């Protein structure tokens, strides 16, 4: 029976992905910054493990607790919506620490076991913002674009060791905790001069007819983890798929 370790399972796409792999009969290591047992089914195939992807000691302890894994899903991420002009560099670094360096650190930590076993899959969850950039998310998009380039290169580098590296590019989902989790970070990032323009952008979010659901992303991660065709990119959700059709 295969084992998947997923980062950021307290809500949203990560939580649904943990449920999906469990329902398919896999062992699941559902990792969270603050572990919560109550959001996932009770099962001897499912463990909740503490993990903050920005902390090396937390990564080491989580992998020690997990034992061997077959698939790593780098799902944990934070959002940022605001005018770049007024975004503090500390906030830029905060976004990269989780979305970019956190993914790299997790990847580096699992590679020795994957390379030694000549088997393993890494699925990196980025965003459809990398497919069609939009305004007011320049820092967020940059953090995810970095992972797109990282993953595309690494896929070639690890081919000889039979380690596969994949991208899942979800569309916009208004129903996860993504926006509320980023609320404090975004305060004051729409100055007066940007307000009319930003207002039109925010209004357009409410008019979207096709949006992504957490189950679209769980299904995309499942397909990426089990892909044997060499496909790198898995857009997930109707709005993301429309961008590449
Ligand atoms: N929702 C969207 O519209 C959308 C669109 C495209 C891509 N995405 C991407 O999809 C992924 C999941 O987002 P979501 O929509 O499901 O948002 P979400 O509900 O906010 O979930 C994000 C998860 O990441 C965790 N996380 C944040 N920082 C972390 C850290 N340092 N270490 C470990 N875990 C951390 C959060 O944990 P806490 O509960 O501890 O904060 C939470 O479990 C993210 O990579 C996001 O960039 C989202």
Short mmCIF file of C-alpha atoms and ligand atoms in Angstrom, two decimals:
data_model
loop_
_atom_site.label_atom_id
_atom_site.label_comp_id
_atom_site.label_asym_id
_atom_site.label_seq_id
_atom_site.Cartn_x
_atom_site.Cartn_y
_atom_site.Cartn_z
CA UNK A 1 0.00 0.00 0.00
CA UNK A 2 1.41 3.40 -0.98
CA UNK A 3 1.93 6.33 1.36
CA UNK A 4 1.43 10.01 0.55
CA UNK A 5 2.58 12.94 2.68
CA UNK A 6 0.64 16.16 2.06
CA UNK A 7 1.54 19.59 3.43
CA UNK A 8 -1.09 22.12 4.55
CA UNK A 9 -3.96 19.73 5.35
CA UNK A 10 -5.80 21.89 7.91
CA UNK A 11 -8.17 23.27 5.25
CA UNK A 12 -8.92 23.68 1.56
CA UNK A 13 -7.16 21.77 -1.19
CA UNK A 14 -4.78 19.92 1.16
CA UNK A 15 -7.60 18.66 3.40
CA UNK A 16 -9.63 17.44 0.42
CA UNK A 17 -6.55 15.81 -1.13
CA UNK A 18 -5.89 13.91 2.12
CA UNK A 19 -9.52 12.68 2.13
CA UNK A 20 -9.26 11.67 -1.55
CA UNK A 21 -6.07 9.59 -1.21
CA UNK A 22 -7.48 7.94 1.93
CA UNK A 23 -10.70 7.08 0.09
CA UNK A 24 -8.60 5.49 -2.67
CA UNK A 25 -7.02 3.12 -0.12
CA UNK A 26 -3.65 4.85 0.40
CA UNK A 27 -1.82 5.50 3.66
CA UNK A 28 -1.99 9.24 4.29
CA UNK A 29 0.30 11.43 6.37
CA UNK A 30 -1.74 14.62 6.64
CA UNK A 31 0.55 17.36 7.89
CA UNK A 32 -0.53 20.64 9.48
CA UNK A 33 1.14 23.50 11.31
CA UNK A 34 -1.33 22.99 14.15
CA UNK A 35 -2.49 19.34 14.08
CA UNK A 36 -6.26 18.75 14.19
CA UNK A 37 -7.60 15.21 14.27
CA UNK A 38 -11.26 16.23 13.96
CA UNK A 39 -11.24 17.29 10.27
CA UNK A 40 -10.25 13.90 8.84
CA UNK A 41 -11.67 10.37 9.12
CA UNK A 42 -10.36 8.22 11.98
CA UNK A 43 -8.39 5.41 10.35
CA UNK A 44 -5.28 3.33 10.88
CA UNK A 45 -4.29 4.45 7.36
CA UNK A 46 -4.33 8.13 8.26
CA UNK A 47 -1.97 10.03 10.53
CA UNK A 48 -1.92 13.72 11.37
CA UNK A 49 1.64 15.02 11.85
CA UNK A 50 2.85 18.51 12.79
CA UNK A 51 4.78 20.30 10.04
CA UNK A 52 5.69 23.90 9.30
CA UNK A 53 7.46 23.99 5.92
CA UNK A 54 9.42 27.12 6.85
CA UNK A 55 11.17 25.39 9.79
CA UNK A 56 13.98 22.89 9.06
CA UNK A 57 13.63 21.17 12.45
CA UNK A 58 9.89 20.74 11.89
CA UNK A 59 10.53 19.20 8.44
CA UNK A 60 13.08 16.75 9.87
CA UNK A 61 10.80 15.74 12.75
CA UNK A 62 7.78 15.25 10.44
CA UNK A 63 9.71 13.04 8.02
CA UNK A 64 11.14 11.03 10.92
CA UNK A 65 7.62 10.50 12.28
CA UNK A 66 6.24 9.59 8.84
CA UNK A 67 8.67 6.82 7.89
CA UNK A 68 9.13 6.01 4.19
CA UNK A 69 6.75 7.76 1.79
CA UNK A 70 6.02 7.21 -1.91
CA UNK A 71 4.54 10.60 -2.81
CA UNK A 72 5.13 14.11 -1.45
CA UNK A 73 2.45 16.73 -2.18
CA UNK A 74 3.73 20.25 -1.61
CA UNK A 75 0.35 21.94 -1.17
CA UNK A 76 0.92 24.38 1.73
CA UNK A 77 0.82 27.97 0.54
CA UNK A 78 -0.13 31.51 1.46
CA UNK A 79 -1.74 34.20 -0.66
CA UNK A 80 -1.11 37.88 -1.13
CA UNK A 81 -3.32 40.40 -2.90
CA UNK A 82 -2.18 43.99 -3.04
CA UNK A 83 -0.28 46.67 -4.92
CA UNK A 84 3.36 45.71 -5.28
CA UNK A 85 4.47 49.34 -4.83
CA UNK A 86 3.51 49.31 -1.14
CA UNK A 87 4.22 45.66 -0.31
CA UNK A 88 6.93 45.52 2.39
CA UNK A 89 9.93 43.41 1.42
CA UNK A 90 9.40 41.49 4.68
CA UNK A 91 6.02 40.41 3.30
CA UNK A 92 7.57 39.47 -0.05
CA UNK A 93 10.06 37.27 1.84
CA UNK A 94 7.28 35.76 3.98
CA UNK A 95 5.42 34.65 0.85
CA UNK A 96 8.56 33.16 -0.70
CA UNK A 97 9.50 31.43 2.58
CA UNK A 98 6.35 29.31 2.40
CA UNK A 99 5.42 29.08 -1.29
CA UNK A 100 8.92 28.76 -2.73
CA UNK A 101 11.61 27.92 -0.17
CA UNK A 102 9.24 25.69 1.82
CA UNK A 103 8.60 23.59 -1.31
CA UNK A 104 12.33 23.41 -2.06
CA UNK A 105 13.19 22.43 1.52
CA UNK A 106 10.56 19.67 1.57
CA UNK A 107 11.76 18.39 -1.80
CA UNK A 108 15.39 18.32 -0.67
CA UNK A 109 14.42 16.49 2.51
CA UNK A 110 12.65 13.60 0.72
CA UNK A 111 15.05 13.20 -2.22
CA UNK A 112 17.62 10.96 -0.49
CA UNK A 113 14.98 8.28 0.23
CA UNK A 114 13.41 8.57 -3.25
CA UNK A 115 16.80 8.41 -5.02
CA UNK A 116 17.97 5.44 -2.91
CA UNK A 117 14.75 3.51 -3.68
CA UNK A 118 14.73 4.68 -7.32
CA UNK A 119 11.09 5.56 -6.91
CA UNK A 120 8.95 8.47 -5.77
CA UNK A 121 6.73 11.30 -6.93
CA UNK A 122 6.73 14.97 -5.90
CA UNK A 123 3.62 16.99 -6.74
CA UNK A 124 3.98 20.76 -6.43
CA UNK A 125 0.75 22.76 -6.20
CA UNK A 126 1.19 26.15 -7.88
CA UNK A 127 -1.63 28.25 -9.37
CA UNK A 128 -3.43 29.12 -12.59
CA UNK A 129 -1.99 32.62 -12.02
CA UNK A 130 1.16 31.15 -13.61
CA UNK A 131 -0.85 30.36 -16.76
CA UNK A 132 -2.51 33.78 -17.12
CA UNK A 133 -0.98 36.44 -14.87
CA UNK A 134 -3.38 38.98 -13.38
CA UNK A 135 -2.84 42.28 -11.54
CA UNK A 136 -2.35 42.71 -7.76
CA UNK A 137 -0.81 39.26 -7.27
CA UNK A 138 2.70 39.96 -8.58
CA UNK A 139 4.52 38.62 -5.51
CA UNK A 140 2.29 35.56 -5.16
CA UNK A 141 2.63 34.79 -8.88
CA UNK A 142 6.41 35.20 -8.71
CA UNK A 143 6.60 32.76 -5.78
CA UNK A 144 4.63 30.16 -7.75
CA UNK A 145 6.40 30.86 -11.10
CA UNK A 146 9.68 30.08 -9.33
CA UNK A 147 8.30 26.66 -8.45
CA UNK A 148 7.12 26.11 -12.03
CA UNK A 149 10.70 26.61 -13.30
CA UNK A 150 12.15 24.64 -10.41
CA UNK A 151 9.84 21.69 -11.09
CA UNK A 152 10.36 21.68 -14.87
CA UNK A 153 14.15 21.52 -14.42
CA UNK A 154 14.04 19.00 -11.58
CA UNK A 155 11.82 16.67 -13.62
CA UNK A 156 14.72 16.19 -16.06
CA UNK A 157 17.35 16.02 -13.31
CA UNK A 158 15.60 13.20 -11.46
CA UNK A 159 14.48 11.16 -14.46
CA UNK A 160 17.55 8.91 -14.22
CA UNK A 161 16.54 7.97 -10.66
CA UNK A 162 12.95 7.20 -11.63
CA UNK A 163 11.74 10.08 -9.45
CA UNK A 164 8.86 11.99 -11.05
CA UNK A 165 8.12 15.66 -10.37
CA UNK A 166 4.75 17.19 -11.31
CA UNK A 167 2.86 20.47 -11.22
CA UNK A 168 -0.80 20.90 -10.30
CA UNK A 169 -2.09 24.35 -11.27
CA UNK A 170 -5.41 25.05 -9.51
CA UNK A 171 -7.82 27.72 -10.55
CA UNK A 172 -9.54 30.19 -8.23
CA UNK A 173 -11.54 28.74 -5.33
CA UNK A 174 -13.50 31.17 -3.15
CA UNK A 175 -14.41 28.40 -0.66
CA UNK A 176 -11.06 27.53 0.94
CA UNK A 177 -9.49 29.50 3.80
CA UNK A 178 -7.02 31.07 1.36
CA UNK A 179 -8.36 34.64 1.43
CA UNK A 180 -9.16 34.72 5.16
CA UNK A 181 -5.74 33.23 5.99
CA UNK A 182 -4.10 36.10 4.11
CA UNK A 183 -6.31 38.88 5.49
CA UNK A 184 -3.86 40.39 7.99
CA UNK A 185 -0.95 40.18 5.55
CA UNK A 186 -2.92 42.19 2.96
CA UNK A 187 -4.01 45.04 5.21
CA UNK A 188 -3.08 48.45 3.80
CA UNK A 189 -1.83 47.04 0.50
CA UNK A 190 -4.41 48.86 -1.63
CA UNK A 191 -3.48 52.55 -1.38
CA UNK A 192 -5.85 55.30 -2.54
CA UNK A 193 -4.30 55.65 -6.00
CA UNK A 194 -4.95 51.95 -6.73
CA UNK A 195 -8.43 51.77 -5.14
CA UNK A 196 -10.67 52.34 -8.20
CA UNK A 197 -8.70 49.86 -10.30
CA UNK A 198 -8.53 47.32 -7.46
CA UNK A 199 -12.27 47.71 -6.89
CA UNK A 200 -12.96 46.69 -10.50
CA UNK A 201 -10.67 43.66 -10.16
CA UNK A 202 -12.31 42.54 -6.89
CA UNK A 203 -15.79 42.98 -8.42
CA UNK A 204 -14.77 40.76 -11.34
CA UNK A 205 -14.00 37.89 -8.91
CA UNK A 206 -17.65 37.88 -7.86
CA UNK A 207 -18.76 37.56 -11.50
CA UNK A 208 -16.74 34.46 -12.34
CA UNK A 209 -18.97 31.70 -13.65
CA UNK A 210 -16.43 28.85 -13.57
CA UNK A 211 -14.41 28.40 -10.40
CA UNK A 212 -12.37 25.55 -8.97
CA UNK A 213 -13.52 23.25 -6.18
CA UNK A 214 -11.30 21.50 -3.64
CA UNK A 215 -12.30 18.16 -5.17
CA UNK A 216 -11.09 19.34 -8.62
CA UNK A 217 -7.67 19.90 -7.06
CA UNK A 218 -7.70 16.62 -5.11
CA UNK A 219 -8.49 14.82 -8.39
CA UNK A 220 -5.70 16.75 -10.19
CA UNK A 221 -3.17 15.80 -7.51
CA UNK A 222 -4.35 12.18 -7.69
CA UNK A 223 -3.87 12.11 -11.47
CA UNK A 224 -0.44 13.76 -11.20
CA UNK A 225 0.72 11.32 -8.51
CA UNK A 226 -0.34 8.33 -10.59
CA UNK A 227 0.67 9.62 -14.02
CA UNK A 228 2.86 7.34 -16.08
CA UNK A 229 2.81 9.40 -19.31
CA UNK A 230 5.50 11.97 -18.50
CA UNK A 231 3.02 14.85 -18.33
CA UNK A 232 4.43 17.73 -16.26
CA UNK A 233 1.45 20.11 -15.85
CA UNK A 234 -1.99 19.30 -14.48
CA UNK A 235 -4.29 22.35 -14.54
CA UNK A 236 -7.09 21.69 -12.04
CA UNK A 237 -10.59 23.19 -12.12
CA UNK A 238 -12.61 24.44 -15.10
CA UNK A 239 -11.18 27.99 -15.01
CA UNK A 240 -7.60 26.66 -15.02
CA UNK A 241 -8.32 24.11 -17.76
CA UNK A 242 -9.92 26.86 -19.91
CA UNK A 243 -6.65 28.81 -19.83
CA UNK A 244 -4.74 26.01 -21.55
CA UNK A 245 -7.47 24.86 -23.98
N1 LIG B 1 -7.78 29.01 -3.15
C1 LIG B 1 -7.34 29.42 -4.34
O1 LIG B 1 -8.02 30.19 -5.05
C2 LIG B 1 -6.02 28.91 -4.89
C3 LIG B 1 -5.81 29.03 -6.27
C4 LIG B 1 -4.64 28.54 -6.81
C5 LIG B 1 -3.69 27.93 -6.02
N2 LIG B 1 -3.91 27.83 -4.68
C6 LIG B 1 -2.86 27.15 -3.90
O2 LIG B 1 -3.39 25.96 -3.35
C7 LIG B 1 -2.73 25.64 -2.13
C8 LIG B 1 -3.75 25.41 -1.05
O3 LIG B 1 -4.50 26.60 -0.87
P1 LIG B 1 -5.99 26.61 -0.30
O4 LIG B 1 -6.82 27.39 -1.23
O5 LIG B 1 -6.41 25.26 0.10
O6 LIG B 1 -5.79 27.58 0.98
P2 LIG B 1 -5.97 27.33 2.54
O7 LIG B 1 -7.31 26.79 2.83
O8 LIG B 1 -5.54 28.61 3.18
O9 LIG B 1 -4.89 26.19 2.86
C9 LIG B 1 -3.51 26.48 2.90
C10 LIG B 1 -2.86 25.48 3.81
O10 LIG B 1 -1.44 25.78 3.86
C11 LIG B 1 -1.06 25.77 5.22
N3 LIG B 1 0.15 26.53 5.47
C12 LIG B 1 0.36 27.86 5.36
N4 LIG B 1 1.61 28.16 5.73
C13 LIG B 1 2.21 26.99 6.08
C14 LIG B 1 3.49 26.63 6.56
N5 LIG B 1 4.45 27.55 6.77
N6 LIG B 1 3.76 25.33 6.82
C15 LIG B 1 2.81 24.38 6.64
N7 LIG B 1 1.57 24.65 6.21
C16 LIG B 1 1.27 25.95 5.94
C17 LIG B 1 -2.27 26.31 5.96
O11 LIG B 1 -2.13 25.98 7.31
P3 LIG B 1 -2.66 26.90 8.55
O12 LIG B 1 -4.08 26.46 8.77
O13 LIG B 1 -1.74 26.55 9.66
O14 LIG B 1 -2.53 28.33 8.10
C18 LIG B 1 -3.37 25.56 5.25
O15 LIG B 1 -3.46 24.24 5.74
C19 LIG B 1 -1.77 26.81 -1.84
O16 LIG B 1 -0.46 26.45 -2.26
C20 LIG B 1 -2.32 27.93 -2.71
O17 LIG B 1 -1.31 28.83 -3.09
C21 LIG B 1 -5.05 28.28 -4.08
#
